[in-house]
PDB file of C-alpha atoms in Angstrom:
ATOM      1  CA  UNK A 990      -9.859 -15.092  25.095  1.00  0.00           C
ATOM      2  CA  UNK A 991      -9.665 -12.459  28.122  1.00  0.00           C
ATOM      3  CA  UNK A 992     -13.396 -10.040  28.053  1.00  0.00           C
ATOM      4  CA  UNK A 993     -12.368  -6.883  24.958  1.00  0.00           C
ATOM      5  CA  UNK A 994     -14.470  -4.342  24.974  1.00  0.00           C
ATOM      6  CA  UNK A 995     -12.038  -0.882  24.601  1.00  0.00           C
ATOM      7  CA  UNK A 996      -9.679  -0.308  21.672  1.00  0.00           C
ATOM      8  CA  UNK A 997      -6.762   2.493  23.082  1.00  0.00           C
ATOM      9  CA  UNK A 998      -5.163   4.172  20.869  1.00  0.00           C
ATOM     10  CA  UNK A 999      -1.499   5.378  21.243  1.00  0.00           C
ATOM     11  CA  UNK A1000       0.991   7.575  19.637  1.00  0.00           C
ATOM     12  CA  UNK A1001       4.643   6.408  20.325  1.00  0.00           C
ATOM     13  CA  UNK A1002       5.855   9.640  21.596  1.00  0.00           C
ATOM     14  CA  UNK A1003       8.740  10.084  18.885  1.00  0.00           C
ATOM     15  CA  UNK A1004       9.778  13.571  16.481  1.00  0.00           C
ATOM     16  CA  UNK A1005       7.742  12.891  13.365  1.00  0.00           C
ATOM     17  CA  UNK A1006       9.519  10.937  10.288  1.00  0.00           C
ATOM     18  CA  UNK A1007      11.446   8.402  12.645  1.00  0.00           C
ATOM     19  CA  UNK A1008      10.550   5.023  11.473  1.00  0.00           C
ATOM     20  CA  UNK A1009      10.803   3.406  15.334  1.00  0.00           C
ATOM     21  CA  UNK A1010       9.587  -0.481  14.859  1.00  0.00           C
ATOM     22  CA  UNK A1011       7.893  -3.056  17.419  1.00  0.00           C
ATOM     23  CA  UNK A1012      11.466  -4.210  18.370  1.00  0.00           C
ATOM     24  CA  UNK A1013      12.490  -0.197  19.497  1.00  0.00           C
ATOM     25  CA  UNK A1014       9.424  -0.253  21.608  1.00  0.00           C
ATOM     26  CA  UNK A1015      10.122  -3.426  23.288  1.00  0.00           C
ATOM     27  CA  UNK A1016      13.047  -1.983  24.115  1.00  0.00           C
ATOM     28  CA  UNK A1017      12.327   0.621  25.700  1.00  0.00           C
ATOM     29  CA  UNK A1018       9.232  -1.693  27.856  1.00  0.00           C
ATOM     30  CA  UNK A1019      11.664  -4.160  28.419  1.00  0.00           C
ATOM     31  CA  UNK A1020      14.219  -0.814  29.896  1.00  0.00           C
ATOM     32  CA  UNK A1021      10.946  -0.125  32.574  1.00  0.00           C
ATOM     33  CA  UNK A1022      10.154  -3.904  33.794  1.00  0.00           C
ATOM     34  CA  UNK A1023       7.988  -5.003  30.923  1.00  0.00           C
ATOM     35  CA  UNK A1024       8.911  -8.170  29.850  1.00  0.00           C
ATOM     36  CA  UNK A1025       7.799  -7.716  26.976  1.00  0.00           C
ATOM     37  CA  UNK A1026       6.082  -5.175  24.701  1.00  0.00           C
ATOM     38  CA  UNK A1027       3.255  -3.681  26.226  1.00  0.00           C
ATOM     39  CA  UNK A1028       0.652  -3.050  22.680  1.00  0.00           C
ATOM     40  CA  UNK A1029      -0.945  -5.288  20.923  1.00  0.00           C
ATOM     41  CA  UNK A1030      -0.229  -3.075  17.613  1.00  0.00           C
ATOM     42  CA  UNK A1031       1.990  -1.270  15.768  1.00  0.00           C
ATOM     43  CA  UNK A1032       1.292   0.820  12.744  1.00  0.00           C
ATOM     44  CA  UNK A1033       4.285   2.511  11.206  1.00  0.00           C
ATOM     45  CA  UNK A1034       4.681   5.224   9.176  1.00  0.00           C
ATOM     46  CA  UNK A1035       4.159   3.712   6.007  1.00  0.00           C
ATOM     47  CA  UNK A1036       1.430   1.989   7.050  1.00  0.00           C
ATOM     48  CA  UNK A1037       1.896  -1.571   8.089  1.00  0.00           C
ATOM     49  CA  UNK A1038       0.669  -3.311  11.401  1.00  0.00           C
ATOM     50  CA  UNK A1039       2.918  -5.053  13.482  1.00  0.00           C
ATOM     51  CA  UNK A1040       1.363  -7.135  15.886  1.00  0.00           C
ATOM     52  CA  UNK A1041       3.175  -6.657  19.130  1.00  0.00           C
ATOM     53  CA  UNK A1042       1.799  -8.382  22.317  1.00  0.00           C
ATOM     54  CA  UNK A1043      -0.727 -11.453  21.401  1.00  0.00           C
ATOM     55  CA  UNK A1044      -4.478 -10.445  21.885  1.00  0.00           C
ATOM     56  CA  UNK A1045      -5.110 -13.270  24.191  1.00  0.00           C
ATOM     57  CA  UNK A1046      -2.911 -11.007  27.555  1.00  0.00           C
ATOM     58  CA  UNK A1047      -3.202  -8.131  28.718  1.00  0.00           C
ATOM     59  CA  UNK A1048      -1.642  -5.456  27.750  1.00  0.00           C
ATOM     60  CA  UNK A1049       0.093  -2.833  29.299  1.00  0.00           C
ATOM     61  CA  UNK A1050      -0.463   0.493  28.318  1.00  0.00           C
ATOM     62  CA  UNK A1051      -2.691   1.940  29.908  1.00  0.00           C
ATOM     63  CA  UNK A1052      -3.410   2.358  33.469  1.00  0.00           C
ATOM     64  CA  UNK A1053      -6.113   0.397  34.407  1.00  0.00           C
ATOM     65  CA  UNK A1054      -7.743  -0.035  31.825  1.00  0.00           C
ATOM     66  CA  UNK A1055      -5.400  -2.819  30.838  1.00  0.00           C
ATOM     67  CA  UNK A1056      -7.174  -5.711  31.264  1.00  0.00           C
ATOM     68  CA  UNK A1057     -10.321  -5.156  28.967  1.00  0.00           C
ATOM     69  CA  UNK A1058      -8.673  -3.299  26.469  1.00  0.00           C
ATOM     70  CA  UNK A1059      -6.393  -3.895  23.226  1.00  0.00           C
ATOM     71  CA  UNK A1060      -3.165  -1.369  22.992  1.00  0.00           C
ATOM     72  CA  UNK A1061      -2.387   0.210  19.299  1.00  0.00           C
ATOM     73  CA  UNK A1062      -0.070   2.209  18.668  1.00  0.00           C
ATOM     74  CA  UNK A1063       0.824   4.732  15.899  1.00  0.00           C
ATOM     75  CA  UNK A1064       4.390   6.001  14.894  1.00  0.00           C
ATOM     76  CA  UNK A1065       5.108   9.612  15.811  1.00  0.00           C
ATOM     77  CA  UNK A1066       3.101  11.754  17.709  1.00  0.00           C
ATOM     78  CA  UNK A1067       5.842  14.194  18.532  1.00  0.00           C
ATOM     79  CA  UNK A1068       7.235  17.727  17.554  1.00  0.00           C
ATOM     80  CA  UNK A1069      11.882  17.363  16.073  1.00  0.00           C
ATOM     81  CA  UNK A1070      11.268  19.517  19.675  1.00  0.00           C
ATOM     82  CA  UNK A1071       8.884  16.050  21.715  1.00  0.00           C
ATOM     83  CA  UNK A1072       6.108  18.088  21.500  1.00  0.00           C
ATOM     84  CA  UNK A1073       2.374  16.206  20.890  1.00  0.00           C
ATOM     85  CA  UNK A1074       1.644  17.213  17.923  1.00  0.00           C
ATOM     86  CA  UNK A1075      -0.581  14.475  15.666  1.00  0.00           C
ATOM     87  CA  UNK A1076       1.306  13.270  12.652  1.00  0.00           C
ATOM     88  CA  UNK A1077      -0.401  10.897  11.985  1.00  0.00           C
ATOM     89  CA  UNK A1078       0.230  10.168   7.711  1.00  0.00           C
ATOM     90  CA  UNK A1079      -3.160   9.097   5.534  1.00  0.00           C
ATOM     91  CA  UNK A1080      -1.257   5.868   5.820  1.00  0.00           C
ATOM     92  CA  UNK A1081      -1.602   5.376   8.995  1.00  0.00           C
ATOM     93  CA  UNK A1082      -5.151   6.698   9.452  1.00  0.00           C
ATOM     94  CA  UNK A1083      -6.457   4.426   6.715  1.00  0.00           C
ATOM     95  CA  UNK A1084      -4.725   1.750   8.537  1.00  0.00           C
ATOM     96  CA  UNK A1085      -6.478   2.439  11.942  1.00  0.00           C
ATOM     97  CA  UNK A1086      -9.684   2.619  10.514  1.00  0.00           C
ATOM     98  CA  UNK A1087      -9.247  -1.069   8.702  1.00  0.00           C
ATOM     99  CA  UNK A1088      -8.202  -2.415  11.883  1.00  0.00           C
ATOM    100  CA  UNK A1089     -10.263  -1.054  13.737  1.00  0.00           C
ATOM    101  CA  UNK A1090     -13.368  -2.216  11.678  1.00  0.00           C
ATOM    102  CA  UNK A1091     -11.401  -5.131  12.236  1.00  0.00           C
ATOM    103  CA  UNK A1092     -11.349  -5.747  15.211  1.00  0.00           C
ATOM    104  CA  UNK A1093     -14.510  -4.297  15.659  1.00  0.00           C
ATOM    105  CA  UNK A1094     -16.243  -7.863  13.686  1.00  0.00           C
ATOM    106  CA  UNK A1095     -14.281  -9.455  16.040  1.00  0.00           C
ATOM    107  CA  UNK A1096     -14.871  -8.483  19.839  1.00  0.00           C
ATOM    108  CA  UNK A1097     -19.209  -7.573  19.589  1.00  0.00           C
ATOM    109  CA  UNK A1098     -19.468  -3.711  21.253  1.00  0.00           C
ATOM    110  CA  UNK A1099     -16.100  -2.247  21.408  1.00  0.00           C
ATOM    111  CA  UNK A1100     -15.162   1.003  21.628  1.00  0.00           C
ATOM    112  CA  UNK A1101     -12.384   3.206  20.783  1.00  0.00           C
ATOM    113  CA  UNK A1102     -10.730   5.595  22.598  1.00  0.00           C
ATOM    114  CA  UNK A1103      -7.428   8.296  22.787  1.00  0.00           C
ATOM    115  CA  UNK A1104      -4.945   7.223  25.621  1.00  0.00           C
ATOM    116  CA  UNK A1105      -6.058  10.197  26.924  1.00  0.00           C
ATOM    117  CA  UNK A1106      -9.303   9.749  27.680  1.00  0.00           C
ATOM    118  CA  UNK A1107      -8.147   7.859  29.959  1.00  0.00           C
ATOM    119  CA  UNK A1108      -4.872   9.819  31.761  1.00  0.00           C
ATOM    120  CA  UNK A1109      -3.414  13.278  31.710  1.00  0.00           C
ATOM    121  CA  UNK A1110      -1.193  13.142  28.642  1.00  0.00           C
ATOM    122  CA  UNK A1111      -1.409  14.178  25.184  1.00  0.00           C
ATOM    123  CA  UNK A1112      -1.520  10.599  23.755  1.00  0.00           C
ATOM    124  CA  UNK A1113      -2.132  10.578  20.980  1.00  0.00           C
ATOM    125  CA  UNK A1114      -1.334  13.876  20.457  1.00  0.00           C
ATOM    126  CA  UNK A1115      -5.571  14.206  19.073  1.00  0.00           C
ATOM    127  CA  UNK A1116      -8.591  13.590  20.208  1.00  0.00           C
ATOM    128  CA  UNK A1117      -9.795  10.115  18.832  1.00  0.00           C
ATOM    129  CA  UNK A1118     -13.476  11.207  18.603  1.00  0.00           C
ATOM    130  CA  UNK A1119     -12.830  14.589  16.008  1.00  0.00           C
ATOM    131  CA  UNK A1120     -10.343  12.900  14.300  1.00  0.00           C
ATOM    132  CA  UNK A1121     -12.232   9.562  13.448  1.00  0.00           C
ATOM    133  CA  UNK A1122     -16.185  10.277  13.761  1.00  0.00           C
ATOM    134  CA  UNK A1123     -18.279   8.257  11.734  1.00  0.00           C
ATOM    135  CA  UNK A1124     -15.542   6.063  10.197  1.00  0.00           C
ATOM    136  CA  UNK A1125     -14.907   3.969  12.978  1.00  0.00           C
ATOM    137  CA  UNK A1126     -17.435   1.979  15.331  1.00  0.00           C
ATOM    138  CA  UNK A1127     -16.340   4.934  18.800  1.00  0.00           C
TER     139      UNK A1127
END
């Protein structure tokens, strides 16, 4: 297993309410030259958690951070005009809290961050530290 010390939360940068699947994101990532989806997990609008790239494989989701991190993407993150917007549903929020707790149990000392902490991007369209506060081990 890789030495994992970070979880990085992303959004799919799609309009609020538009369902996107792992297969959709994988298609987008393949078009960019990836061999498969870059994220390890995708959280759908209904809160279901879907696996992407295997955890044993280095992700392709955050430049300079991929080798030691897990990529978690929630579907949404934009308004109808594709401007950044916090579209995280209650179900997605709860699922991310659960996923982060599970990953914290598996990877001692792991910390969680937004993509925007490592890049000049709005993704995931909110501040992870503020949004989750004490709900998850940050």
